[in-house]
PDB file of C-alpha atoms and ligand atoms in Angstrom:
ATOM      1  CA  UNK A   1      58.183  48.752-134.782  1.00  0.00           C
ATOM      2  CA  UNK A   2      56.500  51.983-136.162  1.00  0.00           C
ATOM      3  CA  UNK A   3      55.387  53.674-133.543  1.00  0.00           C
ATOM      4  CA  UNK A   4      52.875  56.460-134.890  1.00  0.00           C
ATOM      5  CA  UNK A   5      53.898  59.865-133.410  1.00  0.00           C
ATOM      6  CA  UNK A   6      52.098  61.708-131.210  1.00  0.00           C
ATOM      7  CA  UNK A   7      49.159  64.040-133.022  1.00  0.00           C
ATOM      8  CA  UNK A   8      50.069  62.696-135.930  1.00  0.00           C
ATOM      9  CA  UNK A   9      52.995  64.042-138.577  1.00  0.00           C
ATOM     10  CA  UNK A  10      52.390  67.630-137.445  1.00  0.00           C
ATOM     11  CA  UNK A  11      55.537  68.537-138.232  1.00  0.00           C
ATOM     12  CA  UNK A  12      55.287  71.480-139.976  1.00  0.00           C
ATOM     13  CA  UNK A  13      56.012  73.928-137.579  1.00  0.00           C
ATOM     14  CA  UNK A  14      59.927  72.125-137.591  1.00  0.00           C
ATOM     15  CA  UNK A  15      62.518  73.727-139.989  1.00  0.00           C
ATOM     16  CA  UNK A  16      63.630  71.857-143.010  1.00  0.00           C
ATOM     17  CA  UNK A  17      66.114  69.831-141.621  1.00  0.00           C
ATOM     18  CA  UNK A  18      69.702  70.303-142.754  1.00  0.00           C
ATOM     19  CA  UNK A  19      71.530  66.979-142.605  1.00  0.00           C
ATOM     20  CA  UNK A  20      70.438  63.760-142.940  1.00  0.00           C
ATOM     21  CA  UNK A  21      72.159  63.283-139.263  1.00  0.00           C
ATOM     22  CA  UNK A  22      69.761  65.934-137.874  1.00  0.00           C
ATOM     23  CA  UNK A  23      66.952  64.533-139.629  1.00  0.00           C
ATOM     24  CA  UNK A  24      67.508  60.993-138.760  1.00  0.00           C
ATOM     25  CA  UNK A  25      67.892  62.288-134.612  1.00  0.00           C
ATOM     26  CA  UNK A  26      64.827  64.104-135.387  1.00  0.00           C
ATOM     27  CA  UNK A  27      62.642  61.517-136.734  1.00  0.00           C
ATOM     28  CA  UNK A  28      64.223  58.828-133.961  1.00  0.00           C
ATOM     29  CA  UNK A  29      63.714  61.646-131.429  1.00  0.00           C
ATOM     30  CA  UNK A  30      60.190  61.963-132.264  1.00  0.00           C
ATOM     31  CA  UNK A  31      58.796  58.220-131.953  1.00  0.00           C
ATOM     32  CA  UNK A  32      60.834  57.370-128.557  1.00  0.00           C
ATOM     33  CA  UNK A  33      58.539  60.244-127.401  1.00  0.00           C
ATOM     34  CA  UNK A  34      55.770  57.206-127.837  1.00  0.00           C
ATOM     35  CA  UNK A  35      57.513  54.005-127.535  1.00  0.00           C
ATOM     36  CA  UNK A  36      58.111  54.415-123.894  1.00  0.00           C
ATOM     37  CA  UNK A  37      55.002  55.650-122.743  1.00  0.00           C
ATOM     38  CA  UNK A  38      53.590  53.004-124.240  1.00  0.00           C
ATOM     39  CA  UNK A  39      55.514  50.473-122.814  1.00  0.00           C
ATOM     40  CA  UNK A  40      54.433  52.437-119.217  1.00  0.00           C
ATOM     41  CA  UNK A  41      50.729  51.936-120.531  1.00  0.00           C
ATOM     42  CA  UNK A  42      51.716  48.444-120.968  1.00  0.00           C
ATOM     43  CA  UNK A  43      52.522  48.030-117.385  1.00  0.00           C
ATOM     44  CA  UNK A  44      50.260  49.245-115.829  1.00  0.00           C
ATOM     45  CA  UNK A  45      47.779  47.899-118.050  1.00  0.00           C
ATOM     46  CA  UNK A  46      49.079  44.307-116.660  1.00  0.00           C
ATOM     47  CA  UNK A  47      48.955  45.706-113.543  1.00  0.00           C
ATOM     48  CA  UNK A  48      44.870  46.283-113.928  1.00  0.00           C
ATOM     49  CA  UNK A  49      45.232  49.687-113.706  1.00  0.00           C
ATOM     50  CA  UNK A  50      42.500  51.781-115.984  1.00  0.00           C
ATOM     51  CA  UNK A  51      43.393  55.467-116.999  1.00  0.00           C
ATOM     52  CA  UNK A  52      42.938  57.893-120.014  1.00  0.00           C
ATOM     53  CA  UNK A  53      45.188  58.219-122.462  1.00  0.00           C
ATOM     54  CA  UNK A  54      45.968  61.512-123.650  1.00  0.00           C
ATOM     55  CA  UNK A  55      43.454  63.005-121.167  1.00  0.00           C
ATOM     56  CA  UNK A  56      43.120  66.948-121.446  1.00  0.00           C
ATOM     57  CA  UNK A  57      42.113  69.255-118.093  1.00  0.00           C
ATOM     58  CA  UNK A  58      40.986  72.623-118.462  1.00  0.00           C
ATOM     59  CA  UNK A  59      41.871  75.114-115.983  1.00  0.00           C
ATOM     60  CA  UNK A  60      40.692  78.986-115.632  1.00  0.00           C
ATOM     61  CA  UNK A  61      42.135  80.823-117.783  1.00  0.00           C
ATOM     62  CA  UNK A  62      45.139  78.828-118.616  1.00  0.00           C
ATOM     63  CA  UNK A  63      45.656  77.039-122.101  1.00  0.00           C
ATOM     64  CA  UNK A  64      44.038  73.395-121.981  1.00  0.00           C
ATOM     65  CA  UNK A  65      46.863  70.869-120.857  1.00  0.00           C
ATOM     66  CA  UNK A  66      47.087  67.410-122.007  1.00  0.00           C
ATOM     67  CA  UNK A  67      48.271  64.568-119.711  1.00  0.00           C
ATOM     68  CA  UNK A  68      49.676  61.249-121.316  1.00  0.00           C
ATOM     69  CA  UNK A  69      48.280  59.090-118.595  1.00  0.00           C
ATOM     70  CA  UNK A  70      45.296  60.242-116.259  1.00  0.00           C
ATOM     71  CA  UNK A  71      44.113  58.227-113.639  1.00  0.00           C
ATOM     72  CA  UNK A  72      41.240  60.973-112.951  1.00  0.00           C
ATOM     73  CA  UNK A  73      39.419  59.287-109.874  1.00  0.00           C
ATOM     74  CA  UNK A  74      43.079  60.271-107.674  1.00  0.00           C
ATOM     75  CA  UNK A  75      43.460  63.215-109.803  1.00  0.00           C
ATOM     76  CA  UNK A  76      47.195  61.740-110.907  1.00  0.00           C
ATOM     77  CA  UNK A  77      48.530  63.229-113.723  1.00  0.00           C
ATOM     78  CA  UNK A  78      51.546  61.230-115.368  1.00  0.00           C
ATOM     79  CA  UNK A  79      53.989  62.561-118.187  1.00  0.00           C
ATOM     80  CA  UNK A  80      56.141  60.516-119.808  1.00  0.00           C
ATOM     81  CA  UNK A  81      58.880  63.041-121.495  1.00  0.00           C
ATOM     82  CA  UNK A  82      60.956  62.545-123.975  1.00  0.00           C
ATOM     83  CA  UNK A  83      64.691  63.147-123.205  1.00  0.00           C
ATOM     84  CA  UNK A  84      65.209  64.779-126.555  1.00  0.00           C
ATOM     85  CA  UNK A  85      62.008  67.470-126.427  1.00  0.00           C
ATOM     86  CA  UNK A  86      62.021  67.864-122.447  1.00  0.00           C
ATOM     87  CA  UNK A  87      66.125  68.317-122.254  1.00  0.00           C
ATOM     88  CA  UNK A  88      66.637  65.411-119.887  1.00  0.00           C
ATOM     89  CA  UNK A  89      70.082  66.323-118.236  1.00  0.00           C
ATOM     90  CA  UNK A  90      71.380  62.432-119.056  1.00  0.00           C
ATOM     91  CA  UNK A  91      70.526  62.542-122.387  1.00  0.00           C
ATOM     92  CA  UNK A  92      69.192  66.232-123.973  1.00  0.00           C
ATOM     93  CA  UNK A  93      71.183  67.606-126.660  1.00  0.00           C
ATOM     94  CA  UNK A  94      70.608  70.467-129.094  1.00  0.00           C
ATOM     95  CA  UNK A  95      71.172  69.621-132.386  1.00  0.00           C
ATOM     96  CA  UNK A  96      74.356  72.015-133.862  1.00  0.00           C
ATOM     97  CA  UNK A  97      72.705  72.470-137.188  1.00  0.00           C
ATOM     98  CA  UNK A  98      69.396  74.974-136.426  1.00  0.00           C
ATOM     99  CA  UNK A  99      70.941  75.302-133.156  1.00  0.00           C
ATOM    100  CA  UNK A 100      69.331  78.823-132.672  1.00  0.00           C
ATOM    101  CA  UNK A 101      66.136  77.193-133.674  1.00  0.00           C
ATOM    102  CA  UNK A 102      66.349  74.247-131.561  1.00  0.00           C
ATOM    103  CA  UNK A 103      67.972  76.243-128.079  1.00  0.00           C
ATOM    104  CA  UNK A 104      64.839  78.169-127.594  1.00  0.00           C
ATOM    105  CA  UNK A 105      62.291  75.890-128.410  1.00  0.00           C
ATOM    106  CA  UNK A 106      64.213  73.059-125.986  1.00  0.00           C
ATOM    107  CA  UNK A 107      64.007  75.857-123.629  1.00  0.00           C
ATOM    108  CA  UNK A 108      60.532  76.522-123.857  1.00  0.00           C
ATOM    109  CA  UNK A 109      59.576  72.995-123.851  1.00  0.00           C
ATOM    110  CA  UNK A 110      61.267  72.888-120.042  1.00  0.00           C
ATOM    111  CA  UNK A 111      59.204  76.117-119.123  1.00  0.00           C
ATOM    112  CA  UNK A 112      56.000  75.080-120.468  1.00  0.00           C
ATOM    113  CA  UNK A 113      56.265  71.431-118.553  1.00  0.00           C
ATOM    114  CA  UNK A 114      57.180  73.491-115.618  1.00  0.00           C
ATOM    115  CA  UNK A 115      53.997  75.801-115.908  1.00  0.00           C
ATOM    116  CA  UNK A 116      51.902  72.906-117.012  1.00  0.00           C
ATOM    117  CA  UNK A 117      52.515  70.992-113.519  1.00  0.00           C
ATOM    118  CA  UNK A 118      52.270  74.292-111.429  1.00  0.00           C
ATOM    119  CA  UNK A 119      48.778  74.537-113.265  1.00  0.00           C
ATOM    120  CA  UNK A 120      47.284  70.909-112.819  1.00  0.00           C
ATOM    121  CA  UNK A 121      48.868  70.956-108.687  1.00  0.00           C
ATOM    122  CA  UNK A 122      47.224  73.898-108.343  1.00  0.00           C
ATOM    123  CA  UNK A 123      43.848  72.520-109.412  1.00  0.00           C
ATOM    124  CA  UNK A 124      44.949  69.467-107.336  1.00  0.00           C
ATOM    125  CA  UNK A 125      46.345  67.404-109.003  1.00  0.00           C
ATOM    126  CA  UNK A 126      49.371  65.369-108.395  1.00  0.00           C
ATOM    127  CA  UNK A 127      51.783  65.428-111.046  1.00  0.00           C
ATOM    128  CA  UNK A 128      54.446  62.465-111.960  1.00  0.00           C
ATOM    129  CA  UNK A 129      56.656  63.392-114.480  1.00  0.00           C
ATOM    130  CA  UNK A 130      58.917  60.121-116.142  1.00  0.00           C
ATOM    131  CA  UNK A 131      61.806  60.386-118.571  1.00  0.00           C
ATOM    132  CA  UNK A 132      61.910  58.099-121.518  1.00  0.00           C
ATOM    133  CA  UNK A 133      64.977  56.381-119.873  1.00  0.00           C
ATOM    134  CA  UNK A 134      62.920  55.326-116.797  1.00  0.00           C
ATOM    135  CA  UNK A 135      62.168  51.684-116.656  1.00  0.00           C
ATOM    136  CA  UNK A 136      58.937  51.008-117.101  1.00  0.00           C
ATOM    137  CA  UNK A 137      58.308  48.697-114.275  1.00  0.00           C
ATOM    138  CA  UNK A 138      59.769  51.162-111.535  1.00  0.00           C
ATOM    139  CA  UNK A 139      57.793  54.267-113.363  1.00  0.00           C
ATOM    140  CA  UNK A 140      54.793  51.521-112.739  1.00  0.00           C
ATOM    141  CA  UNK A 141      55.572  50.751-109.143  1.00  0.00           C
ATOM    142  CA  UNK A 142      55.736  54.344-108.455  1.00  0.00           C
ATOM    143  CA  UNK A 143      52.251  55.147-109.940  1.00  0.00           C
ATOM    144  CA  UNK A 144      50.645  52.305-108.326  1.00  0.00           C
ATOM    145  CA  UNK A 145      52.269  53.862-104.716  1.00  0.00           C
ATOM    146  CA  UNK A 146      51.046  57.144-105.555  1.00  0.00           C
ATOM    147  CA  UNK A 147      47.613  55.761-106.013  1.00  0.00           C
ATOM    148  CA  UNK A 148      47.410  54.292-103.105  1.00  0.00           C
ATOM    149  CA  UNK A 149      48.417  57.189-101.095  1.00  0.00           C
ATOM    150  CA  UNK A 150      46.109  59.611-103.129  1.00  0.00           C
ATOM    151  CA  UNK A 151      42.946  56.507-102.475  1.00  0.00           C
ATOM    152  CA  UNK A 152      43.459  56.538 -99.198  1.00  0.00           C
ATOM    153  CA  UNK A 153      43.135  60.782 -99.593  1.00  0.00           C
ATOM    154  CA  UNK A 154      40.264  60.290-101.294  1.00  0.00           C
ATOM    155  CA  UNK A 155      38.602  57.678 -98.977  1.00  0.00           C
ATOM    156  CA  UNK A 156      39.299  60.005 -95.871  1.00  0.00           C
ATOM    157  CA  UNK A 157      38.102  63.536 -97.652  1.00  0.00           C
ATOM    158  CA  UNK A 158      35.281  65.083 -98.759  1.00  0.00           C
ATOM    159  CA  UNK A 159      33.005  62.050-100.823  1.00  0.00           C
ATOM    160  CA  UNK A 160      32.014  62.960-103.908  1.00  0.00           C
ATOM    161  CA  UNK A 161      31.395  59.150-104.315  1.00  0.00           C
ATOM    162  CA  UNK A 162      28.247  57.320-103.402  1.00  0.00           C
ATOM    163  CA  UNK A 163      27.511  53.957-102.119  1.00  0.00           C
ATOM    164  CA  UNK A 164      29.956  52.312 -98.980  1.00  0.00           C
TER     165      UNK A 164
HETATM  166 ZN1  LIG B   1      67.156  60.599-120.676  1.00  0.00          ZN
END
């Protein structure tokens, strides 16, 4: 199944690849990043659960963020990462070939997730971060707990709501 990667084939910020191994765990890399998400969306699609894909928030002063899943009602914010771009400690390698390419930017990757969530909490939101490797169903199960915590939050503050 070709999965189309995310934003497209913007991939020409990557160095030329310099094996076909690291080009083949490049391109693989780069579609898992979708497939599982997808399969999330899937879920909790099922489930009857509405959200925004690909959802961007802007905070003050800090660079737009975009959030794979959104359910923007409970202000949830859910990542799905891939193990290969987000260094998940089961499965995150660094390629050897371009290794001082790839070392940094793996690195950075981490940081910026890191930033990103301190951002959206502070502008409260809750933040759910998923590996690729997570089943689907229990990523589901704990997004549909989450919302009903952060409902019954939003039942008992301030409402912004109208009507009952
Ligand atoms: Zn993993």
């Amino acid at each position: 199944v070709g999965w189309s990667g995310r934003g497209g084939s913007t991939n020409a910020a990557y160095p030329t690849p310099s094996t076909p191994y690291v080009r083949a765990i490049m391109r693989a890399n780069r579609s898992r990043d979708t497939g599982p998400e997808l399969r999330l969306r899937h879920v909790l699609h099922s489930a009857g659960l509405r959200y925004r894909v690909n959802y961007t928030i802007r905070t003050d002063g800090k660079r737009p963020i975009t959030v794979d899943v959104a359910f923007t009602r409970v202000h949830l914010a859910v990542f799905v990462d891939g193990c290969f771009w987000h260094s998940c400690p089961e499965h995150g390698t660094t390629p050897a070939a371009n290794a001082t390419y790839w070392s940094p930017k793996l690195a950075r990757n981490v940081e910026r997730d890191r930033e990103a969530s301190a951002t959206l909490e502070l502008a409260g939101w809750t933040v759910a971060r998923f590996w690729e490797h997570d089943e689907p169903t229990r990523a589901a199960r704990r997004i549909v707990d989450l919302i009903g915590h952060l409902s019954c939050d939003v039942r008992v503050g301030i409402s912004t709501q109208s009507g009952n």
